[in-house]
Amino acid sequence: MRRILLLTAVASLALAALATVTVAVGAYLLRDLGPLPPRYSGPPLPRETVVSEMTSILAAEGITVEREPSAGIRTCHERLSGRHAAGTADAAVKAAFARARSDHGWQDGPDLGEWTLTLTKGNWTVMSSLMGEQSEQASGLPASVLMVLTCVDEGAAATAPTAPSAPARTPAPASS
């Protein structure tokens, strides 16, 4: 009987110690660490600035692109598309990304695989897919170049409308 009482007392102490440790560890894990850091560093970049910068970087590498209308998708989504000589399109896009990193402060973005290049700067991410062997197989036809620009914070990027809006017309006052 004493043995059962002793085992019960030891088991109770062990469970009490385990409960104390569990509460202490739980409190440590759930402590308030303050606000989360921002999803990007630096001030948010306006959409027009990013589009203009990427267009000039691509032009410096011989790639002429046009801005596609956003068609009301989101203010945080832009597409630049153009064409370049088939055999050198991938090399030109890689050189443009290198120029963006070295001359304009863009950083490598998330790794999305061997055929996708990404850059980030402020609240923006730029992606482009490489054509690979497909661009060399297109017998002399220019290869498509597509850049997709997306931002983290729509409110900060929307500094101007995507397309110029028509001026509001007011009716002339009626003569009496």
GROMACS .gro file of N, CA, C and O in nm, residues 71-131:
model
  244
   71ALA      N    1  -0.611   4.712  -6.806
   71ALA     CA    2  -0.750   4.669  -6.822
   71ALA      C    3  -0.822   4.656  -6.688
   71ALA      O    4  -0.904   4.569  -6.668
   72GLY      N    5  -0.787   4.741  -6.594
   72GLY     CA    6  -0.855   4.743  -6.465
   72GLY      C    7  -0.825   4.623  -6.376
   72GLY      O    8  -0.896   4.598  -6.282
   73ILE      N    9  -0.719   4.547  -6.405
   73ILE     CA   10  -0.687   4.430  -6.323
   73ILE      C   11  -0.657   4.476  -6.180
   73ILE      O   12  -0.729   4.444  -6.088
   74ARG      N   13  -0.551   4.548  -6.165
   74ARG     CA   14  -0.510   4.603  -6.037
   74ARG      C   15  -0.415   4.718  -6.066
   74ARG      O   16  -0.350   4.721  -6.170
   75THR      N   17  -0.403   4.808  -5.974
   75THR     CA   18  -0.306   4.916  -5.993
   75THR      C   19  -0.166   4.864  -5.969
   75THR      O   20  -0.070   4.930  -6.004
   76CYS      N   21  -0.152   4.751  -5.909
   76CYS     CA   22  -0.023   4.695  -5.874
   76CYS      C   23   0.025   4.591  -5.973
   76CYS      O   24   0.101   4.503  -5.939
   77HIS      N   25  -0.021   4.599  -6.095
   77HIS     CA   26   0.017   4.499  -6.194
   77HIS      C   27   0.044   4.571  -6.327
   77HIS      O   28  -0.044   4.640  -6.378
   78GLU      N   29   0.163   4.556  -6.378
   78GLU     CA   30   0.199   4.616  -6.506
   78GLU      C   31   0.267   4.511  -6.592
   78GLU      O   32   0.333   4.421  -6.540
   79ARG      N   33   0.252   4.524  -6.723
   79ARG     CA   34   0.318   4.433  -6.818
   79ARG      C   35   0.386   4.515  -6.925
   79ARG      O   36   0.327   4.608  -6.980
   80LEU      N   37   0.509   4.479  -6.953
   80LEU     CA   38   0.585   4.540  -7.062
   80LEU      C   39   0.613   4.430  -7.162
   80LEU      O   40   0.664   4.325  -7.126
   81SER      N   41   0.579   4.453  -7.288
   81SER     CA   42   0.604   4.350  -7.389
   81SER      C   43   0.670   4.411  -7.510
   81SER      O   44   0.650   4.528  -7.543
   82GLY      N   45   0.752   4.329  -7.576
   82GLY     CA   46   0.821   4.373  -7.695
   82GLY      C   47   0.879   4.254  -7.768
   82GLY      O   48   0.852   4.139  -7.736
   83ARG      N   49   0.962   4.283  -7.865
   83ARG     CA   50   1.027   4.179  -7.945
   83ARG      C   51   1.174   4.209  -7.956
   83ARG      O   52   1.216   4.325  -7.951
   84HIS      N   53   1.253   4.103  -7.972
   84HIS     CA   54   1.398   4.115  -7.988
   84HIS      C   55   1.444   4.004  -8.079
   84HIS      O   56   1.375   3.903  -8.095
   85ALA      N   57   1.562   4.019  -8.138
   85ALA     CA   58   1.617   3.917  -8.227
   85ALA      C   59   1.617   3.782  -8.157
   85ALA      O   60   1.658   3.770  -8.041
   86ALA      N   61   1.573   3.679  -8.228
   86ALA     CA   62   1.551   3.547  -8.167
   86ALA      C   63   1.676   3.489  -8.103
   86ALA      O   64   1.671   3.436  -7.993
   87GLY      N   65   1.789   3.496  -8.166
   87GLY     CA   66   1.909   3.433  -8.112
   87GLY      C   67   1.967   3.501  -7.990
   87GLY      O   68   2.040   3.439  -7.913
   88THR      N   69   1.935   3.628  -7.970
   88THR     CA   70   1.997   3.703  -7.860
   88THR      C   71   1.897   3.754  -7.756
   88THR      O   72   1.935   3.830  -7.669
   89ALA      N   73   1.772   3.715  -7.765
   89ALA     CA   74   1.671   3.767  -7.672
   89ALA      C   75   1.702   3.731  -7.527
   89ALA      O   76   1.698   3.817  -7.439
   90ASP      N   77   1.735   3.605  -7.501
   90ASP     CA   78   1.764   3.564  -7.363
   90ASP      C   79   1.887   3.637  -7.309
   90ASP      O   80   1.887   3.682  -7.194
   91ALA      N   81   1.990   3.649  -7.391
   91ALA     CA   82   2.112   3.719  -7.347
   91ALA      C   83   2.083   3.865  -7.318
   91ALA      O   84   2.134   3.921  -7.220
   92ALA      N   85   1.998   3.928  -7.399
   92ALA     CA   86   1.964   4.068  -7.377
   92ALA      C   87   1.883   4.086  -7.248
   92ALA      O   88   1.905   4.181  -7.172
   93VAL      N   89   1.790   3.994  -7.221
   93VAL     CA   90   1.711   4.003  -7.098
   93VAL      C   91   1.801   3.981  -6.976
   93VAL      O   92   1.792   4.054  -6.876
   94LYS      N   93   1.892   3.883  -6.984
   94LYS     CA   94   1.986   3.861  -6.872
   94LYS      C   95   2.074   3.984  -6.850
   94LYS      O   96   2.100   4.024  -6.736
   95ALA      N   97   2.121   4.046  -6.960
   95ALA     CA   98   2.204   4.166  -6.947
   95ALA      C   99   2.124   4.281  -6.887
   95ALA      O  100   2.176   4.359  -6.807
   96ALA      N  101   1.995   4.293  -6.924
   96ALA     CA  102   1.910   4.397  -6.866
   96ALA      C  103   1.892   4.376  -6.716
   96ALA      O  104   1.897   4.472  -6.638
   97PHE      N  105   1.873   4.251  -6.674
   97PHE     CA  106   1.860   4.222  -6.531
   97PHE      C  107   1.991   4.253  -6.457
   97PHE      O  108   1.989   4.306  -6.346
   98ALA      N  109   2.104   4.222  -6.519
   98ALA     CA  110   2.234   4.253  -6.457
   98ALA      C  111   2.251   4.404  -6.446
   98ALA      O  112   2.300   4.455  -6.344
   99ARG      N  113   2.210   4.479  -6.549
   99ARG     CA  114   2.219   4.625  -6.547
   99ARG      C  115   2.128   4.682  -6.437
   99ARG      O  116   2.165   4.776  -6.366
  100ALA      N  117   2.010   4.626  -6.421
  100ALA     CA  118   1.918   4.672  -6.316
  100ALA      C  119   1.979   4.652  -6.178
  100ALA      O  120   1.965   4.737  -6.090
  101ARG      N  121   2.048   4.539  -6.159
  101ARG     CA  122   2.113   4.513  -6.029
  101ARG      C  123   2.230   4.609  -6.007
  101ARG      O  124   2.242   4.668  -5.901
  102SER      N  125   2.317   4.623  -6.106
  102SER     CA  126   2.439   4.701  -6.085
  102SER      C  127   2.417   4.851  -6.090
  102SER      O  128   2.476   4.924  -6.011
  103ASP      N  129   2.333   4.900  -6.181
  103ASP     CA  130   2.319   5.044  -6.200
  103ASP      C  131   2.199   5.107  -6.130
  103ASP      O  132   2.197   5.228  -6.109
  104HIS      N  133   2.100   5.028  -6.098
  104HIS     CA  134   1.975   5.086  -6.046
  104HIS      C  135   1.933   5.032  -5.909
  104HIS      O  136   1.824   5.065  -5.863
  105GLY      N  137   2.012   4.948  -5.847
  105GLY     CA  138   1.985   4.904  -5.711
  105GLY      C  139   1.881   4.794  -5.694
  105GLY      O  140   1.832   4.771  -5.584
  106TRP      N  141   1.845   4.725  -5.801
  106TRP     CA  142   1.752   4.612  -5.789
  106TRP      C  143   1.827   4.495  -5.728
  106TRP      O  144   1.947   4.481  -5.744
  107GLN      N  145   1.754   4.411  -5.656
  107GLN     CA  146   1.811   4.293  -5.590
  107GLN      C  147   1.752   4.167  -5.654
  107GLN      O  148   1.644   4.172  -5.710
  108ASP      N  149   1.825   4.055  -5.640
  108ASP     CA  150   1.771   3.928  -5.688
  108ASP      C  151   1.641   3.898  -5.614
  108ASP      O  152   1.633   3.914  -5.493
  109GLY      N  153   1.542   3.853  -5.688
  109GLY     CA  154   1.414   3.817  -5.630
  109GLY      C  155   1.411   3.670  -5.594
  109GLY      O  156   1.513   3.601  -5.598
  110PRO      N  157   1.293   3.619  -5.563
  110PRO     CA  158   1.280   3.477  -5.527
  110PRO      C  159   1.318   3.389  -5.646
  110PRO      O  160   1.294   3.424  -5.761
  111ASP      N  161   1.376   3.275  -5.617
  111ASP     CA  162   1.417   3.181  -5.721
  111ASP      C  163   1.295   3.104  -5.768
  111ASP      O  164   1.236   3.027  -5.694
  112LEU      N  165   1.257   3.124  -5.894
  112LEU     CA  166   1.140   3.057  -5.950
  112LEU      C  167   1.178   2.954  -6.054
  112LEU      O  168   1.094   2.911  -6.133
  113GLY      N  169   1.303   2.916  -6.056
  113GLY     CA  170   1.347   2.814  -6.150
  113GLY      C  171   1.448   2.868  -6.249
  113GLY      O  172   1.476   2.988  -6.257
  114GLU      N  173   1.499   2.778  -6.329
  114GLU     CA  174   1.607   2.809  -6.422
  114GLU      C  175   1.565   2.904  -6.534
  114GLU      O  176   1.644   2.983  -6.583
  115TRP      N  177   1.440   2.901  -6.575
  115TRP     CA  178   1.395   2.978  -6.690
  115TRP      C  179   1.322   3.106  -6.653
  115TRP      O  180   1.263   3.170  -6.739
  116THR      N  181   1.322   3.144  -6.525
  116THR     CA  182   1.253   3.266  -6.482
  116THR      C  183   1.351   3.354  -6.404
  116THR      O  184   1.416   3.308  -6.311
  117LEU      N  185   1.359   3.480  -6.444
  117LEU     CA  186   1.442   3.577  -6.374
  117LEU      C  187   1.352   3.668  -6.291
  117LEU      O  188   1.245   3.708  -6.338
  118THR      N  189   1.395   3.701  -6.169
  118THR     CA  190   1.316   3.791  -6.084
  118THR      C  191   1.408   3.893  -6.018
  118THR      O  192   1.523   3.863  -5.985
  119LEU      N  193   1.355   4.011  -6.000
  119LEU     CA  194   1.423   4.119  -5.929
  119LEU      C  195   1.324   4.184  -5.833
  119LEU      O  196   1.204   4.184  -5.858
  120THR      N  197   1.376   4.242  -5.725
  120THR     CA  198   1.291   4.317  -5.633
  120THR      C  199   1.357   4.450  -5.601
  120THR      O  200   1.480   4.461  -5.598
  121LYS      N  201   1.273   4.549  -5.578
  121LYS     CA  202   1.320   4.681  -5.534
  121LYS      C  203   1.204   4.748  -5.465
  121LYS      O  204   1.096   4.761  -5.523
  122GLY      N  205   1.224   4.787  -5.340
  122GLY     CA  206   1.117   4.849  -5.265
  122GLY      C  207   0.997   4.756  -5.258
  122GLY      O  208   1.008   4.640  -5.218
  123ASN      N  209   0.883   4.804  -5.302
  123ASN     CA  210   0.760   4.726  -5.296
  123ASN      C  211   0.729   4.656  -5.429
  123ASN      O  212   0.620   4.604  -5.447
  124TRP      N  213   0.824   4.650  -5.522
  124TRP     CA  214   0.800   4.593  -5.655
  124TRP      C  215   0.882   4.468  -5.682
  124TRP      O  216   0.995   4.456  -5.636
  125THR      N  217   0.826   4.376  -5.760
  125THR     CA  218   0.895   4.257  -5.809
  125THR      C  219   0.877   4.254  -5.960
  125THR      O  220   0.768   4.278  -6.011
  126VAL      N  221   0.986   4.225  -6.031
  126VAL     CA  222   0.983   4.215  -6.177
  126VAL      C  223   1.019   4.073  -6.215
  126VAL      O  224   1.115   4.016  -6.162
  127MET      N  225   0.941   4.013  -6.305
  127MET     CA  226   0.967   3.876  -6.351
  127MET      C  227   0.970   3.872  -6.503
  127MET      O  228   0.896   3.946  -6.569
  128SER      N  229   1.056   3.785  -6.555
  128SER     CA  230   1.061   3.761  -6.699
  128SER      C  231   1.101   3.616  -6.720
  128SER      O  232   1.186   3.563  -6.650
  129SER      N  233   1.037   3.552  -6.818
  129SER     CA  234   1.070   3.414  -6.851
  129SER      C  235   1.164   3.413  -6.971
  129SER      O  236   1.147   3.490  -7.065
  130LEU      N  237   1.262   3.324  -6.965
  130LEU     CA  238   1.354   3.307  -7.077
  130LEU      C  239   1.294   3.208  -7.175
  130LEU      O  240   1.224   3.115  -7.137
  131MET      N  241   1.324   3.228  -7.302
  131MET     CA  242   1.270   3.142  -7.406
  131MET      C  243   1.353   3.016  -7.425
  131MET      O  244   1.302   2.914  -7.469
   0.00000   0.00000   0.00000
